[in-house]
Amino acid sequence: MGVKNLWDILETCKKTLPLHHLQNKRVCVDLSCWMVQLQNVNRSHCPLKDKLYLKSLFHRLRALLALNCSLIFVTDGSIPGIKLSTYRRRLNTGNEAMPIIHAKHTSQNVSSLKRNMGSEFSCMIKEAKLLGIALGIQCLDGIEEAEAQCALLNAESLCDGCFTSDSDAFLFGARTVYRDICLGEGGYVTCYEMDDIERELGFGRDSLITLAILLGSDYTQGIRGVGPEHACQLVRAAGDSSVLQRLASEGLSFAKKPKNSKKKGINIGGESKENYDDNKRDFNGNKSDFPMDNQFLQVINAYMKPKCHSADSDAVNRALALYQVNSYQLHQICAQYFDWTPEKTDEYILPKIAERNLRRFANLRVTSSKLDLHPPINEMPVKCPVSRIIKQRKIQGKDYFEVSWEGMDGVEASVVPADLVESACPEKIIEFRELKAQKKKPSHKPRQKRDTKELDRKLQQLVDEIEKESTTSNSIGEMKIDAPTSRQKTVDIKEINGKLQELIIDTEKESSSSGSTTSRGGMLLQQRMMHFGTSSGGCSAATEVIDLISPLPPRRCPVSKPRECVEVIELSDTENDATPQHARKIVRDQVSKASDDYLYKKSDNYASKISVICFD
């Protein structure tokens, strides 16, 4: 419990810090407080036999383990004699608790009482200690109060803070107290710093002890009629440097109301002045054979000089040592209490151990940098636990890296924060980005477009020859040509056909080298041939266009025209009788055949449209 209403008084000094604040810290844990919290949370969900409180403790420990937060479990020892009345009142058993508690007596009073180690709560503490030892967390059994032992370690700078819900940890000398912890989304811890309490409230350790005497604590019932606000006013009026001295020498007289108060003769305890006797009654209103200052001194000494292991004792040194996770023992505990297989246990704990190792490696590099030592990653005394970075990920808006681990049996890869990898091994990030950039580059050189000027020139030359041939044929008219002229025409036709085939091949090469779906040469061929058909008057009015992107149409068979529409060309028996119409028909057939063959054979390599040219 601690001091009554003290958490409310310290509310203005409370800080809510992210869970990441515990990274690389050493913290003492009042194990009894943690188990009470977990037991109260899980009591309404399932019975104790399901061990849900222990499973919750396991997940809390693995989360802190990943942050490289070193924990020390501290358990309660014997009950201080000054706390016996409070302990009995809480158990609500009165004298019945005595048979199961062995008392150590002195000449004046009971000094300490051993706890009942067979109770249900004591068995829960034993289970928690076994789980902690399997995870490499040592336990320090306190002589009396666990929070007093935690406070001593914190005051001696042997740990960075202590986890406890008992507010009297500050009265024992603690400087940093973590009260609550949350592991959900956006995990956090609530923290109280003694520096903030002294600066904002003006209360030092002596003032807090005085507040405990006035308000009540585990060692005293307090002064009846004194509330938190009034107690704070009295302590501030007395001053932190002299409040304990005045309390020990003057008793409660410094806390009495002034003589000009409206309620004269009434003290803080609510009793009449005539019936109040400092030497006959203690601050609880009970008869006492000891003077008042002696009663105050007992409470003061209980807080100022608690019974604890000294900072240089063997028990403390053993608890401060670092231990490894005992996988075999952890598998047995999880199988016994949670019915987990070893594989499931490893799935939970091994990635956290790997992340802890990476944080330790990062701390080593940061320490080296502070000493102006910058050794490369392969020359570090400890090998980097990260083998390589697999990929970059984003979880809940935060940057992470999926990394492959080196020398971690049972886990190959897991996800860790990006800032951790940046501080531990920035060389791995550089290597990952270089490999990623190389994968984005094309495997072949970019194709260069072929110069089409030469192709355009050849196409224009071919068109000019065809136009010249057509003009020559028209000028002859109906005149007969001799045999040599007819043979010359045949040679010219073959030559034109050959040039056309060469031009088509050049166009195909130009299309494949450009890498584009639309061939520039094919477009030029289409434009030039259409231009020729229009200018020479030899192209039919309706030009059929074939779309090579669409499915290939079936090849058409020539359909005979009706007899009344058939154009009859009279051919002589000899080559000397060949007419100009016959020569033009031969040129037309050769060009059309070459174009048709190219369209149907090479259509898969083109996405352009080529016109089929017809001549009259």
Coordinates of C-alpha atoms in Angstrom, one line a residue:
M1 CA 0.0 0.0 0.0
G2 CA 2.6 2.6 1.1
V3 CA 1.5 6.0 2.3
K4 CA -2.2 6.9 2.2
N5 CA -3.1 9.4 -0.6
L6 CA 0.6 9.9 -1.5
W7 CA 0.0 8.9 -5.2
D8 CA -2.7 11.6 -5.4
I9 CA -0.3 14.1 -3.9
L10 CA 2.4 13.2 -6.4
E11 CA -0.1 13.2 -9.4
T12 CA 1.3 16.4 -10.8
C13 CA 4.8 14.8 -11.0
K14 CA 3.6 11.7 -12.9
K15 CA 5.1 11.2 -16.4
T16 CA 3.8 8.8 -19.0
L17 CA 6.8 7.6 -21.0
P18 CA 6.9 5.2 -24.0
L19 CA 7.9 1.7 -23.4
H20 CA 11.0 2.4 -25.4
H21 CA 12.2 4.5 -22.4
L22 CA 13.2 1.2 -20.7
Q23 CA 15.7 0.3 -23.4
N24 CA 19.1 -0.7 -22.1
K25 CA 18.1 0.0 -18.5
R26 CA 18.5 -2.1 -15.4
V27 CA 15.4 -2.2 -13.3
C28 CA 14.5 -3.8 -10.0
V29 CA 11.0 -5.3 -9.7
D30 CA 9.0 -5.7 -6.6
L31 CA 7.7 -9.1 -7.6
S32 CA 4.8 -9.1 -5.1
C33 CA 3.4 -5.9 -6.6
W34 CA 3.6 -7.3 -10.1
M35 CA 1.9 -10.6 -9.2
V36 CA -0.9 -8.7 -7.3
Q37 CA -1.6 -6.6 -10.4
L38 CA -1.6 -9.6 -12.7
Q39 CA -3.7 -11.6 -10.3
N40 CA -6.3 -8.9 -10.0
V41 CA -6.5 -8.4 -13.8
N42 CA -7.0 -12.1 -14.5
R43 CA -9.1 -13.1 -11.6
S44 CA -12.3 -12.0 -13.4
H45 CA -11.4 -13.8 -16.6
C46 CA -10.3 -17.2 -15.5
P47 CA -9.5 -19.2 -12.4
L48 CA -6.0 -19.3 -11.0
K49 CA -5.4 -22.9 -12.2
D50 CA -5.3 -21.7 -15.8
K51 CA -2.1 -19.7 -14.9
L52 CA -3.1 -16.7 -17.0
Y53 CA -1.3 -14.5 -14.6
L54 CA 1.9 -16.4 -15.3
K55 CA 1.4 -16.2 -19.0
S56 CA 0.9 -12.5 -18.8
L57 CA 4.1 -12.3 -16.8
F58 CA 5.9 -14.2 -19.6
H59 CA 4.7 -11.8 -22.3
R60 CA 5.7 -8.8 -20.1
L61 CA 9.2 -10.3 -19.6
R62 CA 9.7 -11.1 -23.3
A63 CA 8.8 -7.5 -24.3
L64 CA 11.3 -6.1 -21.8
L65 CA 13.9 -8.7 -22.9
A66 CA 13.7 -7.4 -26.5
L67 CA 14.4 -3.9 -25.2
N68 CA 17.6 -5.2 -23.5
C69 CA 16.0 -4.2 -20.2
S70 CA 17.8 -6.1 -17.5
L71 CA 15.5 -7.1 -14.6
I72 CA 16.1 -8.1 -11.0
F73 CA 13.3 -9.8 -9.2
V74 CA 13.1 -8.8 -5.5
T75 CA 10.8 -10.6 -3.1
D76 CA 9.7 -9.8 0.4
G77 CA 11.4 -11.3 3.4
S78 CA 10.2 -11.3 6.9
I79 CA 7.5 -8.9 8.0
P80 CA 8.9 -6.0 10.1
G81 CA 7.6 -6.0 13.7
I82 CA 6.4 -2.4 13.3
K83 CA 4.1 -3.6 10.5
L84 CA 2.6 -6.5 12.3
S85 CA -0.7 -4.7 13.3
T86 CA -1.2 -3.6 9.7
Y87 CA -0.4 -7.1 8.4
R88 CA -3.0 -8.7 10.7
R89 CA -5.6 -6.1 9.8
R90 CA -5.1 -6.8 6.1
L91 CA -5.4 -10.6 6.6
N92 CA -8.3 -10.0 8.9
T93 CA -7.3 -13.1 10.9
G94 CA -6.2 -11.5 14.2
N95 CA -4.2 -13.9 16.4
E96 CA -5.0 -16.8 14.1
A97 CA -2.1 -15.8 11.9
M98 CA 0.4 -16.5 14.7
P99 CA 0.4 -20.3 14.4
I100 CA 1.5 -20.2 10.8
I101 CA 4.0 -17.3 11.4
H102 CA 7.1 -17.8 13.4
A103 CA 8.0 -14.7 15.5
K104 CA 11.4 -13.5 16.6
H105 CA 11.1 -11.7 19.9
T106 CA 13.3 -9.2 21.5
S107 CA 13.2 -7.9 25.0
Q108 CA 10.8 -5.1 24.1
N109 CA 8.7 -6.0 21.0
V110 CA 8.5 -8.3 18.1
S111 CA 11.2 -7.5 15.6
S112 CA 10.2 -9.5 12.5
L113 CA 7.8 -12.3 11.4
K114 CA 8.4 -15.0 8.8
R115 CA 5.8 -15.2 6.1
N116 CA 3.7 -18.1 5.4
M117 CA 5.5 -19.7 2.5
G118 CA 2.7 -22.3 1.9
S119 CA 0.0 -19.8 1.0
E120 CA -1.5 -19.6 -2.4
F121 CA 0.2 -16.3 -3.1
S122 CA 3.6 -17.6 -2.0
C123 CA 3.2 -20.4 -4.6
M124 CA 2.5 -17.9 -7.3
I125 CA 5.7 -16.1 -6.3
K126 CA 7.7 -19.3 -6.6
E127 CA 6.3 -20.0 -10.1
A128 CA 7.2 -16.4 -11.2
K129 CA 10.8 -16.9 -9.8
L130 CA 11.2 -20.2 -11.8
L131 CA 10.0 -18.5 -15.0
G132 CA 12.4 -15.6 -14.4
I133 CA 15.4 -17.8 -13.8
A134 CA 14.7 -19.7 -17.0
L135 CA 14.7 -16.3 -18.8
G136 CA 18.0 -15.3 -17.2
I137 CA 16.5 -13.1 -14.5
Q138 CA 17.9 -13.5 -11.1
C139 CA 15.9 -13.1 -7.9
L140 CA 17.1 -11.3 -4.8
D141 CA 15.2 -12.4 -1.7
G142 CA 14.9 -9.4 0.6
I143 CA 15.5 -9.5 4.3
E144 CA 12.3 -7.6 5.0
E145 CA 10.5 -5.2 2.6
A146 CA 11.1 -5.7 -1.1
E147 CA 10.5 -2.1 -2.0
A148 CA 13.1 -1.1 0.6
Q149 CA 15.7 -3.4 -1.1
C150 CA 14.7 -1.9 -4.5
A151 CA 15.1 1.6 -3.2
L152 CA 18.5 0.9 -1.8
L153 CA 19.8 -0.5 -5.1
N154 CA 18.4 2.6 -6.9
A155 CA 19.8 5.0 -4.4
E156 CA 23.2 3.3 -4.8
S157 CA 22.9 3.7 -8.6
L158 CA 23.0 -0.1 -9.0
C159 CA 19.8 0.1 -11.1
D160 CA 18.1 2.8 -13.0
G161 CA 14.7 2.5 -11.3
C162 CA 12.3 0.2 -9.5
F163 CA 8.9 -1.2 -10.4
T164 CA 6.6 -1.0 -7.5
S165 CA 3.1 0.2 -6.6
D166 CA 4.0 0.9 -3.0
S167 CA 4.5 4.7 -2.7
D168 CA 6.7 4.3 0.4
A169 CA 9.6 3.4 -2.0
F170 CA 10.4 7.1 -2.0
L171 CA 10.6 7.1 1.8
F172 CA 13.2 4.3 1.6
G173 CA 15.3 6.4 -0.7
A174 CA 14.3 5.5 -4.3
R175 CA 14.9 8.1 -6.9
T176 CA 13.0 6.7 -9.9
V177 CA 9.8 4.6 -9.5
Y178 CA 7.8 3.0 -12.3
R179 CA 4.3 2.3 -11.1
D180 CA 2.4 0.9 -14.1
I181 CA 3.3 -0.7 -17.4
C182 CA 1.3 -1.3 -20.5
L183 CA 2.3 -3.6 -23.3
G184 CA -0.5 -3.0 -25.8
E185 CA -0.4 -0.8 -28.9
G186 CA 1.6 2.3 -27.9
G187 CA 3.0 0.7 -24.8
Y188 CA 4.0 3.0 -21.9
V189 CA 5.1 3.2 -18.3
T190 CA 4.2 5.7 -15.6
C191 CA 7.2 7.2 -14.0
Y192 CA 7.8 9.3 -10.9
E193 CA 11.1 11.1 -10.4
M194 CA 12.3 12.3 -7.0
D195 CA 13.9 15.3 -8.7
D196 CA 10.5 16.4 -10.0
I197 CA 8.9 15.9 -6.5
E198 CA 11.6 18.1 -4.9
R199 CA 11.4 20.8 -7.6
E200 CA 7.6 21.0 -8.1
L201 CA 6.2 20.1 -4.6
G202 CA 9.2 21.0 -2.4
F203 CA 9.1 17.6 -0.7
G204 CA 12.3 15.7 0.1
R205 CA 12.6 12.4 1.7
D206 CA 12.2 13.8 5.2
S207 CA 9.0 15.6 4.2
L208 CA 7.5 12.4 2.7
I209 CA 8.3 10.5 6.0
T210 CA 6.4 13.2 7.9
L211 CA 3.5 12.9 5.5
A212 CA 3.4 9.2 6.2
I213 CA 3.2 9.8 10.0
L214 CA 0.4 12.4 9.5
L215 CA -1.6 10.5 6.8
G216 CA -0.9 6.9 7.8
S217 CA 1.2 4.2 6.2
D218 CA 2.2 0.5 6.7
Y219 CA 3.9 1.5 9.9
T220 CA 1.3 3.9 11.4
Q221 CA -2.4 4.7 11.3
G222 CA -1.9 8.4 10.9
I223 CA -3.4 11.3 12.7
R224 CA -7.2 11.4 12.7
G225 CA -8.7 14.5 11.1
V226 CA -5.6 15.4 9.0
G227 CA -6.2 15.2 5.2
P228 CA -3.7 15.3 2.4
E229 CA -4.1 19.1 1.8
H230 CA -3.7 20.0 5.4
A231 CA -0.7 17.6 5.9
C232 CA 1.0 19.2 2.9
Q233 CA 0.5 22.7 4.4
L234 CA 2.0 21.6 7.7
V235 CA 5.0 20.0 6.1
R236 CA 5.7 23.0 3.9
A237 CA 5.4 25.3 6.9
A238 CA 7.9 23.2 8.9
G239 CA 10.4 23.0 6.1
D240 CA 12.0 19.9 4.7
S241 CA 15.3 20.4 6.3
S242 CA 13.9 20.5 9.9
V243 CA 10.6 18.7 9.8
L244 CA 11.8 15.4 11.1
Q245 CA 13.9 17.0 13.9
R246 CA 10.9 19.0 15.1
L247 CA 8.7 15.9 14.9
A248 CA 11.1 13.9 17.0
S249 CA 11.7 16.7 19.6
E250 CA 8.3 18.4 19.7
G251 CA 6.0 15.5 18.9
L252 CA 2.7 16.7 17.5
S253 CA 2.9 20.1 19.0
F254 CA 4.2 21.6 15.8
A255 CA 1.1 20.3 14.0
K256 CA -1.4 21.7 16.5
K257 CA -3.6 24.6 15.5
P258 CA -2.5 28.0 16.6
K259 CA -4.0 29.6 19.7
N260 CA -6.1 32.1 17.7
S261 CA -8.0 29.3 16.0
K262 CA -11.7 29.3 16.4
K263 CA -11.7 25.8 17.9
K264 CA -9.5 26.4 20.9
G265 CA -8.5 23.5 23.0
I266 CA -9.0 21.0 20.1
N267 CA -6.0 19.3 18.7
I268 CA -5.5 17.6 15.4
G269 CA -6.5 14.2 16.8
G270 CA -9.9 15.5 17.6
E271 CA -9.6 15.1 21.4
S272 CA -10.0 17.8 24.1
K273 CA -6.9 19.4 25.4
E274 CA -7.6 18.2 29.0
N275 CA -7.7 14.6 27.9
Y276 CA -4.7 14.8 25.6
D277 CA -1.4 13.7 27.1
D278 CA 1.6 13.4 24.8
N279 CA 3.5 11.3 27.3
K280 CA 0.5 8.9 27.9
R281 CA -0.8 8.4 24.3
D282 CA 1.0 7.7 21.0
F283 CA 0.1 9.2 17.7
N284 CA -2.5 6.5 17.2
G285 CA -4.4 7.5 20.3
N286 CA -3.3 4.4 22.2
K287 CA -1.8 4.1 25.7
S288 CA 1.9 3.8 25.5
D289 CA 4.7 3.4 28.0
F290 CA 7.2 5.1 25.7
P291 CA 7.5 8.9 25.2
M292 CA 6.1 10.3 22.0
D293 CA 9.5 11.1 20.4
N294 CA 10.5 7.4 20.8
Q295 CA 7.4 6.3 18.9
F296 CA 8.2 8.7 16.1
L297 CA 11.8 7.5 16.1
Q298 CA 10.7 3.9 15.5
V299 CA 8.8 5.0 12.4
I300 CA 11.6 7.3 11.2
N301 CA 14.2 4.6 11.7
A302 CA 12.1 2.0 9.9
Y303 CA 12.2 4.2 6.8
M304 CA 15.7 5.6 7.1
K305 CA 17.4 2.4 8.1
P306 CA 15.5 -0.6 6.6
K307 CA 16.9 -4.1 6.9
C308 CA 18.3 -4.8 3.4
H309 CA 21.2 -6.6 1.7
S310 CA 24.1 -4.1 1.4
A311 CA 25.2 -2.9 -2.0
D312 CA 28.5 -4.9 -1.8
S313 CA 27.0 -8.1 -0.5
D314 CA 27.3 -11.4 -2.3
A315 CA 23.6 -11.7 -2.8
V316 CA 23.4 -8.4 -4.6
N317 CA 26.5 -9.2 -6.7
R318 CA 24.9 -12.5 -7.8
A319 CA 21.7 -10.7 -8.7
L320 CA 23.5 -8.0 -10.7
A321 CA 25.3 -10.6 -12.9
L322 CA 24.1 -11.3 -16.4
Y323 CA 22.7 -14.7 -17.2
Q324 CA 21.7 -16.4 -20.4
V325 CA 18.3 -17.9 -21.2
N326 CA 18.0 -21.5 -20.2
S327 CA 16.1 -23.0 -23.2
Y328 CA 15.7 -26.4 -21.7
Q329 CA 14.2 -25.2 -18.5
L330 CA 12.0 -22.7 -20.3
H331 CA 10.6 -25.4 -22.5
Q332 CA 9.7 -27.5 -19.4
I333 CA 8.0 -24.6 -17.7
C334 CA 6.0 -23.5 -20.7
A335 CA 5.0 -27.2 -21.4
Q336 CA 3.9 -27.7 -17.8
Y337 CA 2.0 -24.4 -17.2
F338 CA 0.9 -23.4 -20.7
D339 CA 0.9 -26.7 -22.7
W340 CA 3.2 -25.2 -25.3
T341 CA 5.4 -27.2 -27.5
P342 CA 9.1 -26.3 -27.7
E343 CA 8.6 -24.9 -31.2
K344 CA 5.9 -22.6 -30.0
T345 CA 8.0 -21.4 -27.1
D346 CA 11.0 -20.7 -29.4
E347 CA 8.7 -18.8 -31.7
Y348 CA 7.8 -16.5 -28.9
I349 CA 11.2 -16.0 -27.3
L350 CA 13.9 -16.5 -29.8
P351 CA 13.2 -13.4 -32.0
K352 CA 13.2 -11.3 -28.8
I353 CA 16.6 -12.7 -27.8
A354 CA 18.0 -11.9 -31.2
E355 CA 16.7 -8.3 -31.0
R356 CA 18.3 -8.0 -27.5
N357 CA 21.6 -9.2 -28.9
L358 CA 21.4 -6.6 -31.7
R359 CA 20.7 -3.8 -29.1
R360 CA 23.8 -4.9 -27.1
F361 CA 25.8 -4.8 -30.3
A362 CA 24.5 -1.3 -31.0
N363 CA 25.5 -0.2 -27.5
L364 CA 29.0 -1.4 -28.1
R365 CA 29.3 0.6 -31.3
V366 CA 27.9 3.7 -29.7
T367 CA 30.3 3.4 -26.8
S368 CA 33.2 2.9 -29.3
S369 CA 32.1 6.1 -31.1
K370 CA 32.1 8.1 -27.8
L371 CA 35.7 7.0 -27.3
D372 CA 36.6 8.1 -30.8
L373 CA 37.0 4.6 -31.9
H374 CA 35.3 3.7 -35.2
P375 CA 36.3 0.2 -36.1
P376 CA 34.6 -1.4 -39.2
I377 CA 31.8 -3.9 -38.5
N378 CA 34.0 -6.9 -39.4
E379 CA 36.7 -5.8 -36.8
M380 CA 34.3 -5.5 -33.9
P381 CA 35.2 -7.7 -30.9
V382 CA 31.7 -9.1 -31.1
K383 CA 30.2 -10.4 -34.3
C384 CA 27.2 -8.6 -35.7
P385 CA 24.1 -10.7 -35.2
V386 CA 22.5 -9.5 -38.4
S387 CA 23.5 -11.5 -41.5
R388 CA 21.7 -9.4 -44.1
I389 CA 18.6 -7.3 -44.6
I390 CA 15.8 -9.1 -46.5
K391 CA 13.4 -6.3 -47.1
Q392 CA 12.0 -3.1 -45.7
R393 CA 8.6 -3.1 -44.0
K394 CA 6.2 -0.6 -42.3
I395 CA 4.2 -1.7 -39.3
Q396 CA 1.7 0.7 -37.7
G397 CA 3.2 3.6 -39.5
K398 CA 6.8 2.8 -38.3
D399 CA 9.7 1.7 -40.3
Y400 CA 11.1 -1.8 -39.8
F401 CA 13.5 -4.2 -41.4
E402 CA 13.1 -7.9 -41.9
V403 CA 16.6 -9.2 -41.2
S404 CA 18.3 -12.6 -41.4
W405 CA 20.1 -13.6 -38.2
E406 CA 23.6 -15.0 -37.8
G407 CA 24.2 -17.9 -35.5
M408 CA 20.6 -18.0 -34.1
D409 CA 19.4 -21.6 -34.0
G410 CA 15.7 -21.9 -34.3
V411 CA 15.0 -18.5 -35.9
E412 CA 16.1 -17.5 -39.3
A413 CA 14.5 -14.0 -39.8
S414 CA 12.4 -11.5 -37.9
V415 CA 11.4 -7.9 -37.9
V416 CA 13.2 -5.2 -36.0
P417 CA 12.9 -1.4 -35.8
A418 CA 14.8 0.4 -38.6
D419 CA 16.4 2.8 -36.1
L420 CA 17.9 -0.1 -34.3
V421 CA 19.5 -1.4 -37.4
E422 CA 20.7 2.1 -38.3
S423 CA 22.6 2.4 -35.0
A424 CA 23.9 -1.2 -34.9
C425 CA 25.0 -1.9 -38.5
P426 CA 24.5 1.0 -41.0
E427 CA 26.8 -1.0 -43.4
K428 CA 24.0 -3.6 -43.8
I429 CA 21.5 -0.9 -44.8
I430 CA 24.0 0.5 -47.4
E431 CA 24.5 -3.0 -48.8
F432 CA 20.8 -3.6 -48.9
R433 CA 20.1 -0.4 -50.8
E434 CA 22.9 -1.1 -53.3
L435 CA 21.5 -4.5 -54.1
K436 CA 18.0 -3.1 -54.4
A437 CA 19.2 -0.4 -56.8
Q438 CA 21.0 -3.1 -59.0
K439 CA 17.8 -5.1 -59.3
K440 CA 16.0 -2.1 -60.6
K441 CA 18.5 -1.6 -63.4
P442 CA 17.7 -3.3 -66.8
S443 CA 19.8 -6.4 -67.5
H444 CA 20.5 -5.3 -71.2
K445 CA 21.6 -2.1 -72.7
P446 CA 19.0 0.3 -73.9
R447 CA 18.2 -0.1 -77.6
Q448 CA 19.1 2.7 -79.9
K449 CA 16.7 3.7 -82.5
R450 CA 17.9 3.2 -86.1
D451 CA 18.3 6.1 -88.3
T452 CA 15.5 6.0 -90.8
K453 CA 16.8 8.5 -93.3
E454 CA 18.5 5.9 -95.4
L455 CA 15.4 3.7 -95.3
D456 CA 13.3 6.7 -96.4
R457 CA 15.7 7.4 -99.2
K458 CA 15.4 3.8 -100.5
L459 CA 11.7 3.8 -100.2
Q460 CA 11.5 7.1 -102.2
Q461 CA 13.8 5.7 -104.9
L462 CA 11.6 2.6 -105.2
V463 CA 8.4 4.7 -105.5
D464 CA 10.1 6.9 -108.1
E465 CA 11.0 3.8 -110.2
I466 CA 7.4 2.5 -110.0
E467 CA 6.0 5.9 -111.0
K468 CA 8.5 6.1 -113.9
E469 CA 7.5 2.7 -115.1
S470 CA 3.8 3.5 -114.9
T471 CA 4.4 6.7 -116.9
T472 CA 6.3 4.9 -119.6
S473 CA 3.6 2.3 -119.9
N474 CA 0.9 5.0 -120.3
S475 CA 2.9 6.8 -123.0
I476 CA 3.0 3.6 -125.1
G477 CA -0.7 3.5 -125.2
E478 CA -2.1 0.8 -127.4
M479 CA 1.2 0.4 -129.3
K480 CA 2.8 -3.0 -129.4
I481 CA 6.1 -3.5 -127.9
D482 CA 8.8 -5.7 -129.4
A483 CA 10.3 -8.7 -127.7
P484 CA 13.3 -7.0 -126.3
T485 CA 11.2 -4.3 -124.6
S486 CA 8.9 -7.0 -123.1
R487 CA 12.0 -8.9 -121.7
Q488 CA 13.4 -5.6 -120.3
K489 CA 10.0 -5.0 -118.5
T490 CA 10.2 -8.5 -117.0
V491 CA 13.7 -7.8 -115.7
D492 CA 12.6 -4.5 -114.3
I493 CA 9.7 -6.1 -112.5
K494 CA 12.0 -8.7 -110.9
E495 CA 14.4 -5.9 -109.9
I496 CA 11.6 -3.9 -108.3
N497 CA 10.2 -6.9 -106.5
G498 CA 13.7 -7.6 -105.1
K499 CA 14.1 -4.1 -103.9
L500 CA 10.6 -4.2 -102.3
Q501 CA 11.6 -7.4 -100.4
E502 CA 14.8 -5.8 -99.2
L503 CA 12.9 -2.8 -98.1
I504 CA 10.5 -4.9 -96.1
I505 CA 13.4 -6.8 -94.5
D506 CA 15.0 -3.5 -93.6
T507 CA 11.7 -2.2 -92.1
E508 CA 11.4 -5.4 -90.0
K509 CA 14.9 -5.0 -88.7
E510 CA 14.3 -1.3 -87.9
S511 CA 11.1 -2.3 -86.0
S512 CA 12.8 -5.0 -83.9
S513 CA 15.8 -2.8 -83.0
S514 CA 13.6 0.1 -81.9
G515 CA 11.7 -2.0 -79.4
S516 CA 8.5 -0.2 -80.0
T517 CA 5.2 -1.7 -81.0
T518 CA 4.7 0.7 -84.0
S519 CA 7.3 0.5 -86.7
R520 CA 8.4 3.8 -88.2
G521 CA 9.5 2.0 -91.4
G522 CA 6.2 0.4 -91.7
M523 CA 4.4 3.7 -91.4
L524 CA 6.7 5.2 -94.0
L525 CA 6.0 2.3 -96.3
Q526 CA 2.3 2.8 -95.9
Q527 CA 2.4 6.5 -96.4
R528 CA 4.7 6.3 -99.5
M529 CA 2.7 3.6 -101.2
M530 CA -0.6 5.4 -100.5
H531 CA 1.0 8.6 -101.9
F532 CA 2.1 6.7 -105.0
G533 CA -1.3 5.3 -105.6
T534 CA -3.0 8.7 -105.3
S535 CA -0.5 10.6 -107.4
S536 CA -0.2 8.2 -110.2
G537 CA -3.9 7.5 -110.3
G538 CA -3.2 3.8 -110.3
C539 CA -4.5 3.0 -106.8
S540 CA -8.1 2.1 -106.4
A541 CA -10.5 4.5 -104.8
A542 CA -11.2 2.1 -101.9
T543 CA -8.0 0.9 -100.2
E544 CA -8.4 -1.9 -97.8
V545 CA -6.5 -1.5 -94.4
I546 CA -5.6 -4.5 -92.3
D547 CA -5.3 -3.9 -88.5
L548 CA -2.5 -6.2 -87.3
I549 CA -3.4 -5.6 -83.6
S550 CA -6.8 -7.3 -84.2
P551 CA -6.9 -11.0 -84.8
L552 CA -5.5 -12.1 -88.1
P553 CA -8.4 -12.4 -90.7
P554 CA -8.6 -15.5 -92.7
R555 CA -6.7 -15.4 -96.0
R556 CA -9.1 -14.6 -98.8
C557 CA -9.3 -16.8 -101.9
P558 CA -9.8 -14.9 -105.2
V559 CA -13.4 -14.7 -106.1
S560 CA -14.3 -14.7 -109.8
K561 CA -16.3 -11.7 -110.9
P562 CA -19.5 -12.1 -112.8
R563 CA -19.0 -12.8 -116.4
E564 CA -20.5 -9.5 -117.5
C565 CA -17.9 -7.6 -115.4
V566 CA -14.8 -9.6 -116.3
E567 CA -12.2 -7.6 -118.0
V568 CA -10.8 -9.6 -120.9
I569 CA -7.3 -9.0 -122.0
E570 CA -6.3 -10.5 -125.3
L571 CA -2.9 -12.0 -125.4
S572 CA -1.1 -12.8 -128.5
D573 CA 0.6 -16.1 -129.1
T574 CA 4.0 -14.5 -129.0
E575 CA 5.8 -12.2 -126.7
N576 CA 5.9 -9.6 -129.5
D577 CA 2.1 -9.2 -129.1
A578 CA 2.3 -8.1 -125.3
T579 CA 0.3 -5.0 -124.6
P580 CA 1.1 -2.1 -122.1
Q581 CA -2.0 -3.3 -120.0
H582 CA -0.4 -6.7 -119.8
A583 CA 2.9 -5.1 -118.5
R584 CA 1.1 -3.1 -115.9
K585 CA -0.9 -6.2 -114.8
I586 CA 2.4 -8.0 -114.3
V587 CA 3.8 -5.2 -112.1
R588 CA 0.6 -5.0 -110.1
D589 CA 0.5 -8.8 -109.4
Q590 CA 4.2 -8.9 -108.3
V591 CA 3.8 -5.9 -105.9
S592 CA 0.5 -7.2 -104.5
K593 CA 1.9 -10.7 -104.1
A594 CA 5.0 -9.5 -102.2
S595 CA 2.9 -7.3 -100.0
D596 CA 0.4 -10.0 -99.2
D597 CA 3.1 -12.6 -98.4
Y598 CA 4.8 -10.1 -96.1
L599 CA 1.5 -9.2 -94.3
Y600 CA 0.5 -12.8 -93.6
K601 CA 4.0 -14.1 -92.8
K602 CA 5.3 -11.2 -90.7
S603 CA 2.1 -9.8 -89.2
D604 CA 3.1 -10.9 -85.6
N605 CA 6.1 -8.6 -85.7
Y606 CA 4.1 -5.4 -86.6
A607 CA 1.5 -3.3 -84.9
S608 CA 1.2 -0.8 -87.7
K609 CA -1.2 -0.8 -90.7
I610 CA 0.1 -1.4 -94.2
S611 CA -2.1 -0.8 -97.2
V612 CA -2.5 -3.3 -99.9
I613 CA -1.9 -1.5 -103.2
C614 CA -3.8 -2.2 -106.2
F615 CA -3.2 -0.9 -109.7
D616 CA -5.7 -0.4 -112.5

